Amino acid sequence: MTGDERERTIEALFDEQRQFPPPSWFKEQALVTTEDIYKAADSDVEGWWAKQADSVVWRKRWEKVLDWSDPPFAKWFVGAKLNITESCLDRHVAEHPDRVAYYWEGEPGDTRTITYADLHAEVCQAANALVELGLTKGDRVAIYMGMVPELPIALLACARLGLVHSVVFGGFSADALADRIEDAQAKAVITCDGAWRAGSVIPLKDMADEAISRTSSVESVVVVRRCGNEVNMLEGRDHYWHDLVYRQPRSIDAVECDSEDLLYLLYTSGTTAKPKGIVHTIGGYLVGTSFTHRYVFDIHDDDVYWCTADIGWVTGHSYIVYAPLANGATSVIYEGVPQYPDKDRFWAIVERYKVTKLYTAPTAIRTFMKWGDEYPARHDLSSLKLLGTVGEPINPEAWMWYHEKIGGGRCPIVDTWWQTETGQILISPLPGVTTTKPGSATFPLPGIAADVVDEAGNSVPLGSGGYLVLKRPWPAMLRTIYGDPGRYVDTYWRRFSKPDEGKWVYFAGDGAKRDEDGYYWLLGRVDDVMNVSGHRISTLEVESALVDHPAVAEAAVVGRADERTGQAIAAFVTLKGGVSGDDQLITELREHVSNKIGKIARPASIVFTDELPKTRSGKIMRRLLRDISERRQLGDVTTLANADVVHEIAEQASNLSNSEE
Ligand code: WTA
């Protein structure tokens, strides 16, 4: 649906007021059932976070909950000492070693059941291996793997030693990996021979080799054998996981870290061509993620929780690895794609493991809708108690389908808004408290001060829209951009803060609207960031990948509305003199972007044009291109330096068929 349609739907919903109060059966067993928690948090927010911090393991408690004396650089649980793996592993091994931490299922159908005791032992072995490789606290480790059990184990092994992990999603290209290795100056890379994807093998090790050859910092590579595909092992540098890890001792003391030591870097697309390394630290992140996981998903000891994200994204970091383990939860991890071997794979998994809490993305839900009701209908989904979504706005139609066809009409839905930068969920229902409305993420969680403001930074009245901001720091917030604190300040804090008045306001980059009841409705990005299947991709990143091709003179990229993926990437390209654009070049350019960034960034459509529409100051008018891509009435073109070109492009684009397979 287009932005306009979404707006209309939202308007319609404002009138319709479809509402879903927490079902009474759910409320009876829920951890939180009244709004008192919001009041408690607001009356003494730091004291309240300190209380939440009691549920994790500290070696030394903090001197101060929050140091906000040098905004926007926050410190949480100042002076505290801990190792995050003691919250995630050791205490559970002491209390319930045989509880399952992960039910893992491989795409080909092989399975592994990993208890907390098993997980602890293998994390310690992996940590011992990293020590043998000479890594010490503060070193960066790049992780480029499929969704195998060794992936969370690798993260935790780093955390055990105070190493900083930088996970690069396995769908990114060698180029993208090289940039991230270089920016972080990673000393080691952990990868797999290959990753299963829809029955074929993605050659991760080959791509890692290519990436590493372009960087200078990597001293060792650890390779998990998963697919058995042939790989080159460089003597002295490369080690197989099974050779290196399994001969290690099954315990190792956790390295004591400061609350504000780095836990990880995670690169995300911004409004420039260069991805930014988002910095997360330990103490606040642990508190913020474990609190939100427990209360948003209403986690009990007997739950089987399944977050379908890839650990390569922040959702996997926070809500597959750190928070569920900190809460002693039992999770499912699935390696592959949802259509393998058939389109009912997710529902077979729900039935097999009796999943109670399912957390997935709107783009997946829309895909399941398109595949048809018969796939979930093949399976017994009666174990489900709660459903969650994340990554993009969920259209009310998809929300209703999820509610009825997956949740059997009985499960509350939590639509959770957050970002790589926020580390933890910030806007979401509390399922035992909040009356939901399909398509709305409802309200900021306890302790979170969100608002919707106009251009000038003033709160807009209920019933209107503007920019989503956060007016108070929260524990899992990013601390900075790695190596670029200036960019951190400029990107997130410059636009709406009033430093002279001591007001620091975080700008999320999202548009939002509040209805008359104060509900938040997220409206998508307001900057040059696209959201394709819930993945953030910068228009500039794709543009620079296109311009990198020898045939291309200039490129403009926009996200156009797409029914399934939310947005699809539409590219407009001017070619160098003498080059003519044909289908073969389109294929080549898409391949080129795939190689530069990754398959997820491949344009769905490419239009060749002699010129791009620009303002007199030379700025590409992306809004116009978006209108063209979505075949809307063209907006005002009189401020254009080259108005005619718009009509030419529009004509070309109207002959276009979506080239995405
Ligand atoms: C979007 C993913 C609407 C939003 C955790 C945000 C959402 C970006 C929602 C962050 C939601 C995420 N409703 N939009 N429930 N959740 N978004 O960093 O535009 O990959 O800024 O983090 O996704 O994407 P990221």
PDB file of N, CA, C and O in Angstrom, residues 25 53 97 191 195 209 227 229 238 267 273 303 323 330 350 364 387 477 496 528 563 582 608-609 612:
ATOM      1  N   TRP A  25      -8.381 -14.388  29.605  1.00  0.00           N
ATOM      2  CA  TRP A  25      -7.533 -15.557  29.905  1.00  0.00           C
ATOM      3  C   TRP A  25      -6.062 -15.137  29.943  1.00  0.00           C
ATOM      4  O   TRP A  25      -5.271 -15.677  30.708  1.00  0.00           O
ATOM      5  N   ALA A  53      17.143  -3.201  37.240  1.00  0.00           N
ATOM      6  CA  ALA A  53      18.518  -3.709  37.146  1.00  0.00           C
ATOM      7  C   ALA A  53      18.792  -4.808  38.163  1.00  0.00           C
ATOM      8  O   ALA A  53      19.758  -5.559  38.029  1.00  0.00           O
ATOM      9  N   PRO A  97      20.201 -26.165  35.042  1.00  0.00           N
ATOM     10  CA  PRO A  97      21.133 -26.483  33.959  1.00  0.00           C
ATOM     11  C   PRO A  97      20.492 -27.216  32.787  1.00  0.00           C
ATOM     12  O   PRO A  97      20.931 -27.073  31.650  1.00  0.00           O
ATOM     13  N   THR A 191      33.384 -17.288  10.729  1.00  0.00           N
ATOM     14  CA  THR A 191      32.468 -17.475   9.607  1.00  0.00           C
ATOM     15  C   THR A 191      32.099 -18.954   9.471  1.00  0.00           C
ATOM     16  O   THR A 191      32.416 -19.764  10.343  1.00  0.00           O
ATOM     17  N   ALA A 195      26.295 -21.210   4.010  1.00  0.00           N
ATOM     18  CA  ALA A 195      25.016 -21.126   4.709  1.00  0.00           C
ATOM     19  C   ALA A 195      23.936 -21.690   3.801  1.00  0.00           C
ATOM     20  O   ALA A 195      23.939 -21.444   2.595  1.00  0.00           O
ATOM     21  N   ASP A 209      36.914 -14.574   2.508  1.00  0.00           N
ATOM     22  CA  ASP A 209      38.297 -14.513   2.000  1.00  0.00           C
ATOM     23  C   ASP A 209      38.495 -13.281   1.129  1.00  0.00           C
ATOM     24  O   ASP A 209      39.501 -12.570   1.248  1.00  0.00           O
ATOM     25  N   CYS A 227      28.027 -26.666   5.672  1.00  0.00           N
ATOM     26  CA  CYS A 227      27.446 -27.200   4.435  1.00  0.00           C
ATOM     27  C   CYS A 227      28.368 -28.206   3.752  1.00  0.00           C
ATOM     28  O   CYS A 227      27.946 -28.907   2.841  1.00  0.00           O
ATOM     29  N   ASN A 229      30.756 -27.539   1.794  1.00  0.00           N
ATOM     30  CA  ASN A 229      31.274 -27.043   0.508  1.00  0.00           C
ATOM     31  C   ASN A 229      32.778 -26.810   0.619  1.00  0.00           C
ATOM     32  O   ASN A 229      33.303 -26.592   1.708  1.00  0.00           O
ATOM     33  N   ASP A 238      43.760 -19.585   9.233  1.00  0.00           N
ATOM     34  CA  ASP A 238      42.413 -20.157   9.280  1.00  0.00           C
ATOM     35  C   ASP A 238      42.352 -21.432  10.121  1.00  0.00           C
ATOM     36  O   ASP A 238      43.231 -22.290  10.025  1.00  0.00           O
ATOM     37  N   TYR A 267      26.519  -2.362  12.333  1.00  0.00           N
ATOM     38  CA  TYR A 267      26.480  -1.322  11.301  1.00  0.00           C
ATOM     39  C   TYR A 267      25.078  -1.200  10.733  1.00  0.00           C
ATOM     40  O   TYR A 267      24.402  -2.197  10.498  1.00  0.00           O
ATOM     41  N   ALA A 273      26.350   7.483   2.263  1.00  0.00           N
ATOM     42  CA  ALA A 273      26.731   6.230   1.616  1.00  0.00           C
ATOM     43  C   ALA A 273      27.464   5.294   2.573  1.00  0.00           C
ATOM     44  O   ALA A 273      27.554   4.103   2.334  1.00  0.00           O
ATOM     45  N   ASP A 303       7.413 -20.916  28.790  1.00  0.00           N
ATOM     46  CA  ASP A 303       7.211 -20.441  27.422  1.00  0.00           C
ATOM     47  C   ASP A 303       8.216 -21.042  26.452  1.00  0.00           C
ATOM     48  O   ASP A 303       9.354 -21.354  26.832  1.00  0.00           O
ATOM     49  N   ALA A 323      18.615 -10.853  25.529  1.00  0.00           N
ATOM     50  CA  ALA A 323      17.489 -10.752  26.473  1.00  0.00           C
ATOM     51  C   ALA A 323      16.861 -12.105  26.816  1.00  0.00           C
ATOM     52  O   ALA A 323      16.641 -12.399  27.998  1.00  0.00           O
ATOM     53  N   THR A 330      13.372 -20.235  27.019  1.00  0.00           N
ATOM     54  CA  THR A 330      13.601 -21.285  26.036  1.00  0.00           C
ATOM     55  C   THR A 330      13.190 -20.740  24.678  1.00  0.00           C
ATOM     56  O   THR A 330      12.048 -20.322  24.500  1.00  0.00           O
ATOM     57  N   VAL A 350       6.170 -24.179  14.668  1.00  0.00           N
ATOM     58  CA  VAL A 350       5.324 -23.783  15.804  1.00  0.00           C
ATOM     59  C   VAL A 350       4.684 -25.031  16.418  1.00  0.00           C
ATOM     60  O   VAL A 350       4.678 -25.219  17.635  1.00  0.00           O
ATOM     61  N   ALA A 364       6.982 -10.606   6.421  1.00  0.00           N
ATOM     62  CA  ALA A 364       6.754 -12.056   6.436  1.00  0.00           C
ATOM     63  C   ALA A 364       5.256 -12.335   6.504  1.00  0.00           C
ATOM     64  O   ALA A 364       4.742 -13.184   5.768  1.00  0.00           O
ATOM     65  N   LEU A 387       1.544 -12.874  19.940  1.00  0.00           N
ATOM     66  CA  LEU A 387       2.229 -12.641  18.677  1.00  0.00           C
ATOM     67  C   LEU A 387       2.869 -11.261  18.707  1.00  0.00           C
ATOM     68  O   LEU A 387       2.299 -10.325  19.277  1.00  0.00           O
ATOM     69  N   MET A 477      20.183   2.571  24.962  1.00  0.00           N
ATOM     70  CA  MET A 477      20.435   3.488  23.840  1.00  0.00           C
ATOM     71  C   MET A 477      21.862   3.359  23.317  1.00  0.00           C
ATOM     72  O   MET A 477      22.770   2.979  24.055  1.00  0.00           O
ATOM     73  N   PHE A 496      16.404  18.569  16.844  1.00  0.00           N
ATOM     74  CA  PHE A 496      15.361  19.091  17.736  1.00  0.00           C
ATOM     75  C   PHE A 496      15.862  19.472  19.134  1.00  0.00           C
ATOM     76  O   PHE A 496      15.079  19.914  19.965  1.00  0.00           O
ATOM     77  N   ASP A 528      16.244   9.726   3.989  1.00  0.00           N
ATOM     78  CA  ASP A 528      16.546   8.985   2.768  1.00  0.00           C
ATOM     79  C   ASP A 528      16.907   7.534   3.058  1.00  0.00           C
ATOM     80  O   ASP A 528      17.779   6.957   2.427  1.00  0.00           O
ATOM     81  N   GLU A 563       3.525  -3.884  -2.027  1.00  0.00           N
ATOM     82  CA  GLU A 563       2.564  -4.591  -1.214  1.00  0.00           C
ATOM     83  C   GLU A 563       3.177  -5.612  -0.271  1.00  0.00           C
ATOM     84  O   GLU A 563       2.720  -5.817   0.833  1.00  0.00           O
ATOM     85  N   ASP A 582      20.037  -1.315 -21.992  1.00  0.00           N
ATOM     86  CA  ASP A 582      19.146  -2.391 -22.430  1.00  0.00           C
ATOM     87  C   ASP A 582      18.942  -3.361 -21.267  1.00  0.00           C
ATOM     88  O   ASP A 582      19.456  -3.146 -20.169  1.00  0.00           O
ATOM     89  N   PHE A 608      16.315   3.942 -17.247  1.00  0.00           N
ATOM     90  CA  PHE A 608      17.381   4.783 -17.798  1.00  0.00           C
ATOM     91  C   PHE A 608      16.790   6.117 -18.232  1.00  0.00           C
ATOM     92  O   PHE A 608      15.699   6.165 -18.813  1.00  0.00           O
ATOM     93  N   THR A 609      17.487   7.178 -17.952  1.00  0.00           N
ATOM     94  CA  THR A 609      16.993   8.498 -18.330  1.00  0.00           C
ATOM     95  C   THR A 609      18.170   9.387 -18.710  1.00  0.00           C
ATOM     96  O   THR A 609      19.286   9.183 -18.223  1.00  0.00           O
ATOM     97  N   LEU A 612      18.351  13.548 -14.619  1.00  0.00           N
ATOM     98  CA  LEU A 612      17.548  13.341 -13.415  1.00  0.00           C
ATOM     99  C   LEU A 612      16.900  14.661 -13.029  1.00  0.00           C
ATOM    100  O   LEU A 612      17.491  15.722 -13.231  1.00  0.00           O
TER     101      LEU A 612
END
